[in-house]
Coordinates of C-alpha atoms in Angstrom, one line a residue:
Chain A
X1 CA -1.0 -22.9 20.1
X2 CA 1.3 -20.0 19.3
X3 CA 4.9 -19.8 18.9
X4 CA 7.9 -17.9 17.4
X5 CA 11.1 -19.3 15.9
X6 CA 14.2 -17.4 14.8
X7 CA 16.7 -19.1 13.5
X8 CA 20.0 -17.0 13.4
X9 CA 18.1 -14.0 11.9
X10 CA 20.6 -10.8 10.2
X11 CA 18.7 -8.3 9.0
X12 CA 20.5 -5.8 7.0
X13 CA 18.3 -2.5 6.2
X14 CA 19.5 -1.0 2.7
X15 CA 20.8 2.9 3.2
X16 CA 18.8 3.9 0.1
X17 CA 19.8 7.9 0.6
X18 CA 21.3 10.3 -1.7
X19 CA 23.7 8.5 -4.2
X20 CA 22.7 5.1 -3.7
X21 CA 19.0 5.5 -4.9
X22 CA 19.6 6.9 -7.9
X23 CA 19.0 5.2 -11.1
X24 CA 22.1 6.9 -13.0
X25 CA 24.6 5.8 -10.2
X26 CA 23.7 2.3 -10.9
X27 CA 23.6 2.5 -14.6
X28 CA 27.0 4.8 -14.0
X29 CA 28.7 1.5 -12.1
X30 CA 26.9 -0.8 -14.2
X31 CA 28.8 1.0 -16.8
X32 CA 32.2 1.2 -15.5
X33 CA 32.7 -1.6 -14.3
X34 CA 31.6 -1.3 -10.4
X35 CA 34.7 1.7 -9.9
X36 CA 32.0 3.7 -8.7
X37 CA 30.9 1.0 -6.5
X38 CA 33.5 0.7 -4.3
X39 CA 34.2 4.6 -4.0
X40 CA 30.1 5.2 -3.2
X41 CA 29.6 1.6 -1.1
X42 CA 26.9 1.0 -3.6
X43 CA 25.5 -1.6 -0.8
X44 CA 25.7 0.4 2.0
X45 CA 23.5 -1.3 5.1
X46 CA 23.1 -0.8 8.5
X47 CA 22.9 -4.7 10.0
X48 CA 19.7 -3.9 12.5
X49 CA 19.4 -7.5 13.7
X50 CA 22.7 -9.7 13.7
X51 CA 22.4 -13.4 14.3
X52 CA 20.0 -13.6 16.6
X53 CA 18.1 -17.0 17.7
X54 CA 15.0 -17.2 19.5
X55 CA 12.6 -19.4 21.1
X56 CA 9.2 -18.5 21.9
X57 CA 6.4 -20.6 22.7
X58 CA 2.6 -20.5 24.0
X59 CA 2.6 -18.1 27.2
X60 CA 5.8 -16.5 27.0
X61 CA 5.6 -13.1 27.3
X62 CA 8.6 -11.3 26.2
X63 CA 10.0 -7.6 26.7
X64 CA 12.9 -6.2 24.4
X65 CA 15.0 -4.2 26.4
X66 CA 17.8 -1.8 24.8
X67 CA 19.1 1.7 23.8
X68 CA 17.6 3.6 20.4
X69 CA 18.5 1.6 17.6
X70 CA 19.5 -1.6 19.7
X71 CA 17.3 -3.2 16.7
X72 CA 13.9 -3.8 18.9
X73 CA 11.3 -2.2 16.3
X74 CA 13.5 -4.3 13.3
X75 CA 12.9 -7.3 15.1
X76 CA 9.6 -6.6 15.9
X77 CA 9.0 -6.1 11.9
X78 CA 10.7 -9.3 11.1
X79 CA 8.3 -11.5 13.4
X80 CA 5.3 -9.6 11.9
X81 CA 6.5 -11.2 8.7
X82 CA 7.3 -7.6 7.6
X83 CA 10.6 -7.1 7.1
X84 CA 12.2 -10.8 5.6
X85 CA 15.3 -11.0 7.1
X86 CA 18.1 -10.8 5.0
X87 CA 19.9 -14.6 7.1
X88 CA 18.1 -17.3 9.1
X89 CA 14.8 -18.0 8.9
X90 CA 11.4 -17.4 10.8
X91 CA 8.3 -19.1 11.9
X92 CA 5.5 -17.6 13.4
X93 CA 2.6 -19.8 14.4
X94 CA -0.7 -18.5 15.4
X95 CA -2.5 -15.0 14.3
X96 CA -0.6 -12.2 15.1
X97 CA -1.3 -8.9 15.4
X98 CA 1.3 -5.9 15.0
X99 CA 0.2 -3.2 16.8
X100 CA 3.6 -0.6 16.7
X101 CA 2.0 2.9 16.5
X102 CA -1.4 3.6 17.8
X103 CA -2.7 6.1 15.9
X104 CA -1.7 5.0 12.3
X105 CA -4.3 4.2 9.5
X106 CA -6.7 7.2 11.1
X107 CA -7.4 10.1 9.1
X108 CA -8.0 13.6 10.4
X109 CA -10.8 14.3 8.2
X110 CA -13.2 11.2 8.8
X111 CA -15.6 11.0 11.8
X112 CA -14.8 8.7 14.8
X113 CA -16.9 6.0 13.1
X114 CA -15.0 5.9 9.6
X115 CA -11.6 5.7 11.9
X116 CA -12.5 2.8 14.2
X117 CA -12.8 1.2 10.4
X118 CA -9.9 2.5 9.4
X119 CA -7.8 1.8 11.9
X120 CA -9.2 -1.7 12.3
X121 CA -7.9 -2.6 8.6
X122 CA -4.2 -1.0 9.4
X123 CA -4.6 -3.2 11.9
X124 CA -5.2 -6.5 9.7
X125 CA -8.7 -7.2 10.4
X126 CA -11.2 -7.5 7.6
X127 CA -14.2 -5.5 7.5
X128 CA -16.6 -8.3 8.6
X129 CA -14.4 -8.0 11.9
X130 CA -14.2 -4.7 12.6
X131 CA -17.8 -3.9 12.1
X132 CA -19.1 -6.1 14.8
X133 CA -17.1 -4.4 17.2
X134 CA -17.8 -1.1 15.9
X135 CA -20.3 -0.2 19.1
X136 CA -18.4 -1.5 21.7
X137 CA -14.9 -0.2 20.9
X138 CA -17.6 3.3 20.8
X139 CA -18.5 2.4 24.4
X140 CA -14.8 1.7 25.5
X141 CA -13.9 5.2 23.6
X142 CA -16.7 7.0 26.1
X143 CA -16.8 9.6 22.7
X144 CA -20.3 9.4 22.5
X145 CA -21.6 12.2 20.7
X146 CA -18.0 13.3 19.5
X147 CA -18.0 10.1 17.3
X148 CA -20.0 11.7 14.9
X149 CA -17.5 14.6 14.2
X150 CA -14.6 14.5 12.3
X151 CA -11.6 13.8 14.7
X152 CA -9.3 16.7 13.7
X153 CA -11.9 18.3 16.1
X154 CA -11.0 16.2 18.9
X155 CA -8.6 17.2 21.8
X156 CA -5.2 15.0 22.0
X157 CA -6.5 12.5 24.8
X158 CA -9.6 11.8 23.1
X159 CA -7.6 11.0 19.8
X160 CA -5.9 8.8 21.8
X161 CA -8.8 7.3 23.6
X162 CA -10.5 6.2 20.4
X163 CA -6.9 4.6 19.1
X164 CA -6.6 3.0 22.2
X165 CA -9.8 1.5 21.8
X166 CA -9.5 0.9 19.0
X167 CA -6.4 -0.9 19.1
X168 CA -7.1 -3.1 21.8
X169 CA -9.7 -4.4 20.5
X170 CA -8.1 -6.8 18.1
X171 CA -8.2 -10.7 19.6
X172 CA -4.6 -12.8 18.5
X173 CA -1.9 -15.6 19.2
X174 CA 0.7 -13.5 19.0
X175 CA 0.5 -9.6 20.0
X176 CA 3.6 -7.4 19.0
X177 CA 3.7 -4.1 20.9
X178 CA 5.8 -1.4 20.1
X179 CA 6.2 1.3 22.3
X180 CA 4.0 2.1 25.6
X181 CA 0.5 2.1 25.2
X182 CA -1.3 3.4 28.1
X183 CA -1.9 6.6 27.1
X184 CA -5.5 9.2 28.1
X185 CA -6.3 10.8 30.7
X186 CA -6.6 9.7 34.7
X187 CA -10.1 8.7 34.6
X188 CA -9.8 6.2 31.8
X189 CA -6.5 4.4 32.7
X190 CA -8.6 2.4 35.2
X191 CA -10.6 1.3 32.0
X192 CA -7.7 1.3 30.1
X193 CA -5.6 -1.1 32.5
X194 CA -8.4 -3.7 32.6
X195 CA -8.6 -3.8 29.0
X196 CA -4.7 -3.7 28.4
X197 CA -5.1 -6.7 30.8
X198 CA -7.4 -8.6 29.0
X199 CA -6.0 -8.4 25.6
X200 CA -2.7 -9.8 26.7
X201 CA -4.4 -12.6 29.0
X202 CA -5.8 -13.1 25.9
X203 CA -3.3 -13.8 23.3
X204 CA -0.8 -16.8 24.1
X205 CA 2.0 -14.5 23.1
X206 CA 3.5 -11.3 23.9
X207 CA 6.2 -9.6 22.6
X208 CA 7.1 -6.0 23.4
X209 CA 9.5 -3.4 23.0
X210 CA 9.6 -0.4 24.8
X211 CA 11.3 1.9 27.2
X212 CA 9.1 2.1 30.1
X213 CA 10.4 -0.2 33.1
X214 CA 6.6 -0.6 34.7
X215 CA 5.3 -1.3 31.3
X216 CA 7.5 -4.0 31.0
X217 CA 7.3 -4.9 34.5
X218 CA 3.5 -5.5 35.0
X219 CA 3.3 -7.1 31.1
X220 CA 6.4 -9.5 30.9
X221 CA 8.1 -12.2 32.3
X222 CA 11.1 -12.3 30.2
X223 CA 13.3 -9.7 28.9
X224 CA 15.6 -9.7 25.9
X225 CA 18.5 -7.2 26.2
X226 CA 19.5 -6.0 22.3
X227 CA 22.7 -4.2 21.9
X228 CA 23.4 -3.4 18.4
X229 CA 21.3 -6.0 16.8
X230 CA 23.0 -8.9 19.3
X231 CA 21.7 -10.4 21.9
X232 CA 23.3 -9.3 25.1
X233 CA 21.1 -11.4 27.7
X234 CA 17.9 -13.4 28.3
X235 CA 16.1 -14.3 31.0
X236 CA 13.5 -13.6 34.1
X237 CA 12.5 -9.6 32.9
X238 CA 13.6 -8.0 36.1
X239 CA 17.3 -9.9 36.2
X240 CA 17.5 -8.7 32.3
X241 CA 16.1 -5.0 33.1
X242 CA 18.4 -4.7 36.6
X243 CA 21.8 -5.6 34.1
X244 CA 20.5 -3.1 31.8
X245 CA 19.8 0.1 34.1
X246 CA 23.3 -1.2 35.9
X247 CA 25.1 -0.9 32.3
X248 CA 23.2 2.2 31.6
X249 CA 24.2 4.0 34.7
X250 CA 28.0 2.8 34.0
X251 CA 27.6 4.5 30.7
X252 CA 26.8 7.6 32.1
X253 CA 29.3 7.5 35.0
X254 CA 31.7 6.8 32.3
X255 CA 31.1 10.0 30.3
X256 CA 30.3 12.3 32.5
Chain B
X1 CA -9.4 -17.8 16.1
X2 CA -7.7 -19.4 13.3
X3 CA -4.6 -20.5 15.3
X4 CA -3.5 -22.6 12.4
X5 CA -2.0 -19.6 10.4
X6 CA 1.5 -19.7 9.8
X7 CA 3.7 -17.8 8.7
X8 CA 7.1 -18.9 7.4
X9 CA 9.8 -16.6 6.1
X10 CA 13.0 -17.7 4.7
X11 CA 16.3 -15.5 4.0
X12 CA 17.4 -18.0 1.0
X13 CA 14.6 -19.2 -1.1
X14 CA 14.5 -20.7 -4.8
X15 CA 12.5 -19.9 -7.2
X16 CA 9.2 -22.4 -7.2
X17 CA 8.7 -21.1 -3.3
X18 CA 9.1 -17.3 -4.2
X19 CA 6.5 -17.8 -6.8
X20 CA 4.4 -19.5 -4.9
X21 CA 4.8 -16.6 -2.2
X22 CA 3.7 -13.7 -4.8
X23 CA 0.6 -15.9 -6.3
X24 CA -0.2 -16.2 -2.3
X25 CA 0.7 -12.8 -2.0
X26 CA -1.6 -11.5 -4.8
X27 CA -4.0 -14.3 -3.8
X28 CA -4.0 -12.2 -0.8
X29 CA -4.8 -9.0 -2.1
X30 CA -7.8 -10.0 -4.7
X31 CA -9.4 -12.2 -1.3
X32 CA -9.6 -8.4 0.1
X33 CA -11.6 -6.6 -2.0
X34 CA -14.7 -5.7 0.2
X35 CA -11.5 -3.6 2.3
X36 CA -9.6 -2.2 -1.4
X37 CA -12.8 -0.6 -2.4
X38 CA -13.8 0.5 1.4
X39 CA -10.5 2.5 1.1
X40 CA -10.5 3.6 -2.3
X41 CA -13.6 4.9 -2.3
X42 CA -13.2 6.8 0.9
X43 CA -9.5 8.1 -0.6
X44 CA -11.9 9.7 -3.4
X45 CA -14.6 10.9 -1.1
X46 CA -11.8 12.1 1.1
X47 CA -10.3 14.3 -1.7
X48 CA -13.3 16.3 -2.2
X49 CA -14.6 16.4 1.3
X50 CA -16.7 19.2 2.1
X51 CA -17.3 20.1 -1.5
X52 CA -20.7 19.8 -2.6
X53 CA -20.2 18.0 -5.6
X54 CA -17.7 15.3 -4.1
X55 CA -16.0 13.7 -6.4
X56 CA -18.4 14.8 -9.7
X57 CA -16.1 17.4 -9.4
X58 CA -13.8 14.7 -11.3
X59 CA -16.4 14.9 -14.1
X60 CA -17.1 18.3 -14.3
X61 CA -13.5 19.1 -14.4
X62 CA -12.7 16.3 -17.6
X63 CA -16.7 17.9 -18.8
X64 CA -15.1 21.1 -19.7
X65 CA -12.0 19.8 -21.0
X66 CA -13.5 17.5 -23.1
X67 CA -16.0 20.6 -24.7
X68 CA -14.3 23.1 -25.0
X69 CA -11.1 21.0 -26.5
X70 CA -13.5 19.5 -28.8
X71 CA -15.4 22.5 -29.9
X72 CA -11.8 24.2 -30.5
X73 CA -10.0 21.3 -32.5
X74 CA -12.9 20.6 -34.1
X75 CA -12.6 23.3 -36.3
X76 CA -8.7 23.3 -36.2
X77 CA -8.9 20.1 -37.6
X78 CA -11.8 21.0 -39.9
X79 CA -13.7 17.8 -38.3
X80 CA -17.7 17.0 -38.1
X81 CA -18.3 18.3 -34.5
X82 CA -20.8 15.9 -34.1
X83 CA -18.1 12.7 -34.6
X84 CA -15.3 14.9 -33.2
X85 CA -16.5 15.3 -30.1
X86 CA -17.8 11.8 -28.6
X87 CA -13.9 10.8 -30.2
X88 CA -12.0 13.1 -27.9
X89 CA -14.5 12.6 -24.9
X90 CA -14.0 8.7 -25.0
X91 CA -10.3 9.5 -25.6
X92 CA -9.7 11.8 -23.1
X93 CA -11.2 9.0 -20.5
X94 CA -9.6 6.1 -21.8
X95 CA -6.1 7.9 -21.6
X96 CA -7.0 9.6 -18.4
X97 CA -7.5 6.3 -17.4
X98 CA -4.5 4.4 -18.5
X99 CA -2.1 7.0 -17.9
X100 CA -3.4 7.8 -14.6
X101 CA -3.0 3.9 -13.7
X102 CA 0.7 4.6 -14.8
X103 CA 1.4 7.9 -13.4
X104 CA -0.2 6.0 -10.1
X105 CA 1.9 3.6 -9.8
X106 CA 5.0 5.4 -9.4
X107 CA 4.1 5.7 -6.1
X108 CA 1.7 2.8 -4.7
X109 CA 4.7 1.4 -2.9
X110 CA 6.9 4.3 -2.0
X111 CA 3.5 6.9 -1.1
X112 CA 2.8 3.7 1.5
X113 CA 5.5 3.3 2.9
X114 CA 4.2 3.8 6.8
X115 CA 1.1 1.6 5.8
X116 CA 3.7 -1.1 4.7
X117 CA 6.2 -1.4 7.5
X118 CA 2.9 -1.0 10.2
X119 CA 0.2 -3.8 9.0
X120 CA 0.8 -6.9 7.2
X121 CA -1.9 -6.1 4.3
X122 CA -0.6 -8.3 1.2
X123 CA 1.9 -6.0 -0.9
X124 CA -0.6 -6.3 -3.9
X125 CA -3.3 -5.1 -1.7
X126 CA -1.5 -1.6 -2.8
X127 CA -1.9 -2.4 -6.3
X128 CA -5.4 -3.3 -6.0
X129 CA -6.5 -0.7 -4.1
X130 CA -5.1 1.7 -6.7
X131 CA -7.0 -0.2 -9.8
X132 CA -10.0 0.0 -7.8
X133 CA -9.7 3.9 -7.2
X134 CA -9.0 4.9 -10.5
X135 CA -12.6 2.2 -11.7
X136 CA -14.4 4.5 -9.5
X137 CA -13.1 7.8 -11.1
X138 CA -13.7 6.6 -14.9
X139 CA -17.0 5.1 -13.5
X140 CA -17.8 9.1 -12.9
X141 CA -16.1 10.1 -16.0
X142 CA -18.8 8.0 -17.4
X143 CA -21.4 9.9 -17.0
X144 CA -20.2 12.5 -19.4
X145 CA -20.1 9.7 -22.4
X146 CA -24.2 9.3 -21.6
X147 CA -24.4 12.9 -21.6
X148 CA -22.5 13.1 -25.0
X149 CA -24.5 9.8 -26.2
X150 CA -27.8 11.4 -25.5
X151 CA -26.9 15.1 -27.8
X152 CA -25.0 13.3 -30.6
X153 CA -26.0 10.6 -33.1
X154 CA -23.9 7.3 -31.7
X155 CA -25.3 4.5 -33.7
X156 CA -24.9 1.9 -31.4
X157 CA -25.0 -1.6 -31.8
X158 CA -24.6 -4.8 -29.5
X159 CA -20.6 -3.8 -30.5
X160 CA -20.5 -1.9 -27.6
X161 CA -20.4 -4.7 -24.8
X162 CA -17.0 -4.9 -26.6
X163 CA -15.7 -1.9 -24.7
X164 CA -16.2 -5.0 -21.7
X165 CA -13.1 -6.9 -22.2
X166 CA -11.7 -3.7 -23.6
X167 CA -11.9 -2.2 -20.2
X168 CA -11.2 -5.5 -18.4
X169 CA -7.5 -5.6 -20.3
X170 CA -6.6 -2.2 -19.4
X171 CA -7.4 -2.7 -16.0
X172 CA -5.4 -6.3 -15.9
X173 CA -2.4 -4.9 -17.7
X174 CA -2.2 -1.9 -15.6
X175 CA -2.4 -4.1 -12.3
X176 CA 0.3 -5.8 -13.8
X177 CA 2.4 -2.7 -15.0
X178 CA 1.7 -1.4 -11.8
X179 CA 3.4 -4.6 -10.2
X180 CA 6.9 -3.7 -12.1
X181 CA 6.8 0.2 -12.0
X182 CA 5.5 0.3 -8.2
X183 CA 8.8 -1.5 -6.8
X184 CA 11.1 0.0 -9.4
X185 CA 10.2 3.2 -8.3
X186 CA 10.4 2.5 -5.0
X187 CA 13.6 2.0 -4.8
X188 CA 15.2 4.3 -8.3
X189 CA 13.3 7.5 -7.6
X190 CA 14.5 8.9 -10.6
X191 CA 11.7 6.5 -12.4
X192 CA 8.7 8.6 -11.7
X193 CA 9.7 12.0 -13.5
X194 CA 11.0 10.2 -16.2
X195 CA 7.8 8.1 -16.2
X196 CA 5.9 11.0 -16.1
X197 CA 7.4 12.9 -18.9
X198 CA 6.8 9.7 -21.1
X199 CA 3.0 9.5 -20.6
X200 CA 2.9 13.5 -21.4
X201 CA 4.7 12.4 -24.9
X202 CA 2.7 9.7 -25.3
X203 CA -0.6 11.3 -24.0
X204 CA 0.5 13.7 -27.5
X205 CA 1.6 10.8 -30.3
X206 CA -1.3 8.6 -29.4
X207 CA -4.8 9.6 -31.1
X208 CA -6.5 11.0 -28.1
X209 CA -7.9 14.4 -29.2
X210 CA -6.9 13.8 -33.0
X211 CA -8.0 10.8 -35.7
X212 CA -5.9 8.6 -36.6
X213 CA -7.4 8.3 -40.2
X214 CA -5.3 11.6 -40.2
X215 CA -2.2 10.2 -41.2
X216 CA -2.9 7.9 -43.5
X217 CA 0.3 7.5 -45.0
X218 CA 1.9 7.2 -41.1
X219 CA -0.6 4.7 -39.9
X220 CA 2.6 2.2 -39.0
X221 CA 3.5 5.2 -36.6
X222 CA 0.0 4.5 -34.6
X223 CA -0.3 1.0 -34.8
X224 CA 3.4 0.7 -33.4
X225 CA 1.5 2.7 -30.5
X226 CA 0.4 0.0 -27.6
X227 CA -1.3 2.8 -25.9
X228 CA -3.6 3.4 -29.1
X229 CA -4.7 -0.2 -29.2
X230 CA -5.7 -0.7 -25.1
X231 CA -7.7 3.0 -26.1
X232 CA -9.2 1.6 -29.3
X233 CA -10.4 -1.4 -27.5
X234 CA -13.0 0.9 -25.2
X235 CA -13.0 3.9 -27.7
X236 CA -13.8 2.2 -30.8
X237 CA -17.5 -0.4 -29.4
X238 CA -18.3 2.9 -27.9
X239 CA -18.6 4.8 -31.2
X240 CA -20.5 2.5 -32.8
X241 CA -17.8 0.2 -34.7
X242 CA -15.9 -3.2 -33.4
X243 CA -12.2 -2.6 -32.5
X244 CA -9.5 -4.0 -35.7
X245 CA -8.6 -7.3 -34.9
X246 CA -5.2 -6.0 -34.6
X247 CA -5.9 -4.2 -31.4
X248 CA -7.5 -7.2 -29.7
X249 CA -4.1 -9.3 -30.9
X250 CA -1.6 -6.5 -29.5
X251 CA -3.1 -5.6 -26.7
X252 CA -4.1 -9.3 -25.5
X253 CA -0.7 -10.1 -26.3
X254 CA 0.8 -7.1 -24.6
X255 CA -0.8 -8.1 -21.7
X256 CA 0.0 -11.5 -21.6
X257 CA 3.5 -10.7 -21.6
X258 CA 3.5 -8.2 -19.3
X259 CA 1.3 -10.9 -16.7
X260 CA 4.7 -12.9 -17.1
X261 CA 7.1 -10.4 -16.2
X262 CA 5.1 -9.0 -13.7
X263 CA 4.7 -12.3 -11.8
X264 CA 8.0 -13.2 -12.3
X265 CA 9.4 -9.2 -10.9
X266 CA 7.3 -9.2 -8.1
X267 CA 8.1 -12.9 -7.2
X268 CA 12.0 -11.8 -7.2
X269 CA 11.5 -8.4 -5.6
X270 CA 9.0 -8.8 -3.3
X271 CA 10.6 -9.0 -0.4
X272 CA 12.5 -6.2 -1.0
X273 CA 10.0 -3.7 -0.9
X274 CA 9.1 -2.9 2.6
X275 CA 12.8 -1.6 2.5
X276 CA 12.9 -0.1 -0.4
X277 CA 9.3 1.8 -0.2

């Protein structure tokens, strides 16, 4: 069984830029006595995630809905067990599998066959995993040939075939998905559906965050509306997504 | 499908279960090793893809060094060529070793930082990886010892399996270095210059391509040298003599100590370093 439990999670993401990284502005306020530290904001954070509780258990499939910077990749992070959250607590039962960009982990230089490798370990699995898989994530790819050749030589959409072969070819509990994911051309979106299909069916627990409406349509059956770390409504995905585009378009009517 | 994994994170912890979280953590990392030296290796093969020589280039380059800086200082010093020269060749890859370790570890956090906040690889995965890489390069570097073993007169004894645990104590304390200075720099990036500039002073005050039974009357100077006692511990089995007790008591103990802090550093800091990185 698979489940996810936040317990009044604040995330607060340390501003480590110019002033605040520096070793002699801390040994500077350490010095003086912390005058420095209230005319820099030595602690200076932007709160990504702010007291937020969730519920999530086997089957639930979840879609973050919000603006840029609503805190949906943070959160993301923190149920990946990646970022600890600076309140609350989390639990995460069940394998899970982060899978935020879709090319990351592959290296320009190495054939297709070193990068199905490599991109299997940024994605968490072992070696013994990956290398099973090895020929039929090569099959899914339809690279044939091209596999043997480093993939700086490859076009764009065959790039993004192999990562999206790749990438969907991990089995978990809990899948985080950042972003949309059905990239490639025409004729292998068919192929690309039934497998984005599977891999969800599969796991006993989705959670994504992204900006595309039929993504989110066809994947979830919840939605999670983020505004400014906070939740700002739950429930059914297509209730959650209507209030959102409704607030959106206000925004805009507003400004213009 | 191991559905039984769980994974429990906790804003507020005390110290037994942050402990227990970096032993996991590093626990982790070690239960990894077929994927560390996967990636290590292929980080070296990557460097000199396309070359013919791959990564012997690494040896060829320190080969050179090592000649021509021994033929020269050989007779700036007015030394025997024929000890002279094995001296600064196992110096110069005992130092290149640990100070490349060091230099490395500036950045095994901060240079990951995409690999960190995308795939939830054990933080001391980093760390590993990085040992393991810099094994492989002195395991090339190696190669120019034999050559230098085969054209001069080492006497050799069953002394030099000493260079064993030698090796295996450099390698362990820089893990552990590594484990302070990676986080550190992380998040002060003033560290690595100034970390850098300190292994340039020390590559010059610690007997690499001079002998210490040079300053005779300074020999407190040396022996207040950690770096010359992890370097004595390979240099000196490999010459033919057993390390000074001395060397095995500082540098075990040097270790140690830094095993402690380490643990206790990264334990404290750990979760702090996918924001910091």
């Amino acid at each position: 069984m698979s489940s996810i439990t936040l317990d009044n999670i604040t995330v607060d993401i340390p501003i480590l830029g110019a002033g605040t990284r520096s070793l002699k502005n801390s040994l500077i306020s350490a010095a003086t006595g912390g005058t420095l530290k209230v005319r820099d904001g030595y602690k200076l954070s932007v709160r990504a995630v702010d007291g937020l509780s969730l519920e999530l258990n086997h089957g639930d499939r979840l879609a973050l809905i919000g603006h840029n910077g609503a805190g949906k990749s943070t959160l993301l992070r923190v149920m990946a067990g990646i970022y600890p959250p600076t309140e609350g607590s989390v639990r995460v039962e069940g394998r899970i599998a982060p899978i935020f960009d879709l090319g990351f982990g592959m290296d320009p230089d190495s054939n297709g066959w070193d990068n199905i490798l490599l991109r299997g370990i940024a994605l968490g699995l072992s070696l013994d995993e990956i290398r099973p898989a090895v020929q039929e994530i090569a099959e899914v790819s339809e690279l044939g040939e091209f596999l043997d050749m480093p993939i700086r030589t490859y076009s764009a959409g065959m790039s993004a075939r192999l990562a999206f072969a790749i990438s969907t070819s991990v089995r978990a509990d809990v899948l985080l998905i950042d972003e949309g994911i059905g990239a490639g051309d025409a004729a292998f979106l068919n192929k690309a559906k039934q497998r984005t299909n599977k891999l969800i069916e599969e796991a006993g627990l989705l959670v994504l965050a992204s900006h595309s409406d039929q993504l989110i349509v066809d994947w979830c059956t919840q939605g999670l509306w983020l505004e400014h770390g906070k939740p700002r409504m739950i429930g059914p995905v297509e209730e959650v997504l209507w209030h959102y585009r409704v607030s959106v378009e206000e925004a805009a009517k507003a400004s213009a | 499908m191991s559905s039984s994994t769980i994974l429990e994170v906790h804003s507020h912890i005390g110290w037994p279960r942050m402990l227990a979280q970096a032993a996991a953590d590093i626990g982790g990392g070690l239960q990894r090793w077929r994927t560390w030296t996967f990636l290590s290796s292929h980080e070296l093969r990557r460097q000199y893809q396309r070359s013919v020589l791959g990564p012997f280039w690494l040896t060829i380059n320190m080969g050179i060094l090592v000649g021509a800086l021994g033929w020269f200082y050989s007779g700036v010093f007015g030394q025997d060529i024929e000890s002279f020269l094995p001296h600064v060749t196992l110096g110069f890859m005992v130092f290149g070793l640990i100070s490349g370790i060091i230099n490395d570890s500036c950045a095994v956090f901060s240079g990951s930082a995409a690999s960190i906040r995308q795939s939830q690889l054990p933080l001391s995965f980093y760390v590993f990886k990085l040992i393991c890489r810099h094994v492989i390069a002195f395991a090339h570097n190696f190669s120019i010892y034999v050559v230098v073993w085969l054209f001069f007169p080492i006497d050799l004894g069953w002394s030099a399996f000493l260079a064993i645990p030698g090796l295996a104590l450099i390698l362990l304390a820089g893990f552990f270095a590594a484990l302070i200075i990676g986080p550190l720099s992380a998040r002060f990036r003033d560290i690595p210059p100034i970390i850098g500039s300190l292994m340039q002073i020390f590559f010059f005050l610690t007997p690499v391509f001079w002998n210490a039974d040079a300053l005779s009357d300074r020999a407190y100077f040396v022996n207040a040298n950690p770096f010359y006692h992890y370097l004595e511990l390979v240099r000196a089995p490999l010459m033919g003599s057993a390390p000074a007790t001395l060397s095995w008591v500082v540098a075990g103990g040097l270790t140690a100590v830094l095993a402690v802090a380490a643990f206790i550093f990264f334990a404290r800091y750990r979760s702090q370093i996918a924001y910091w990185a």
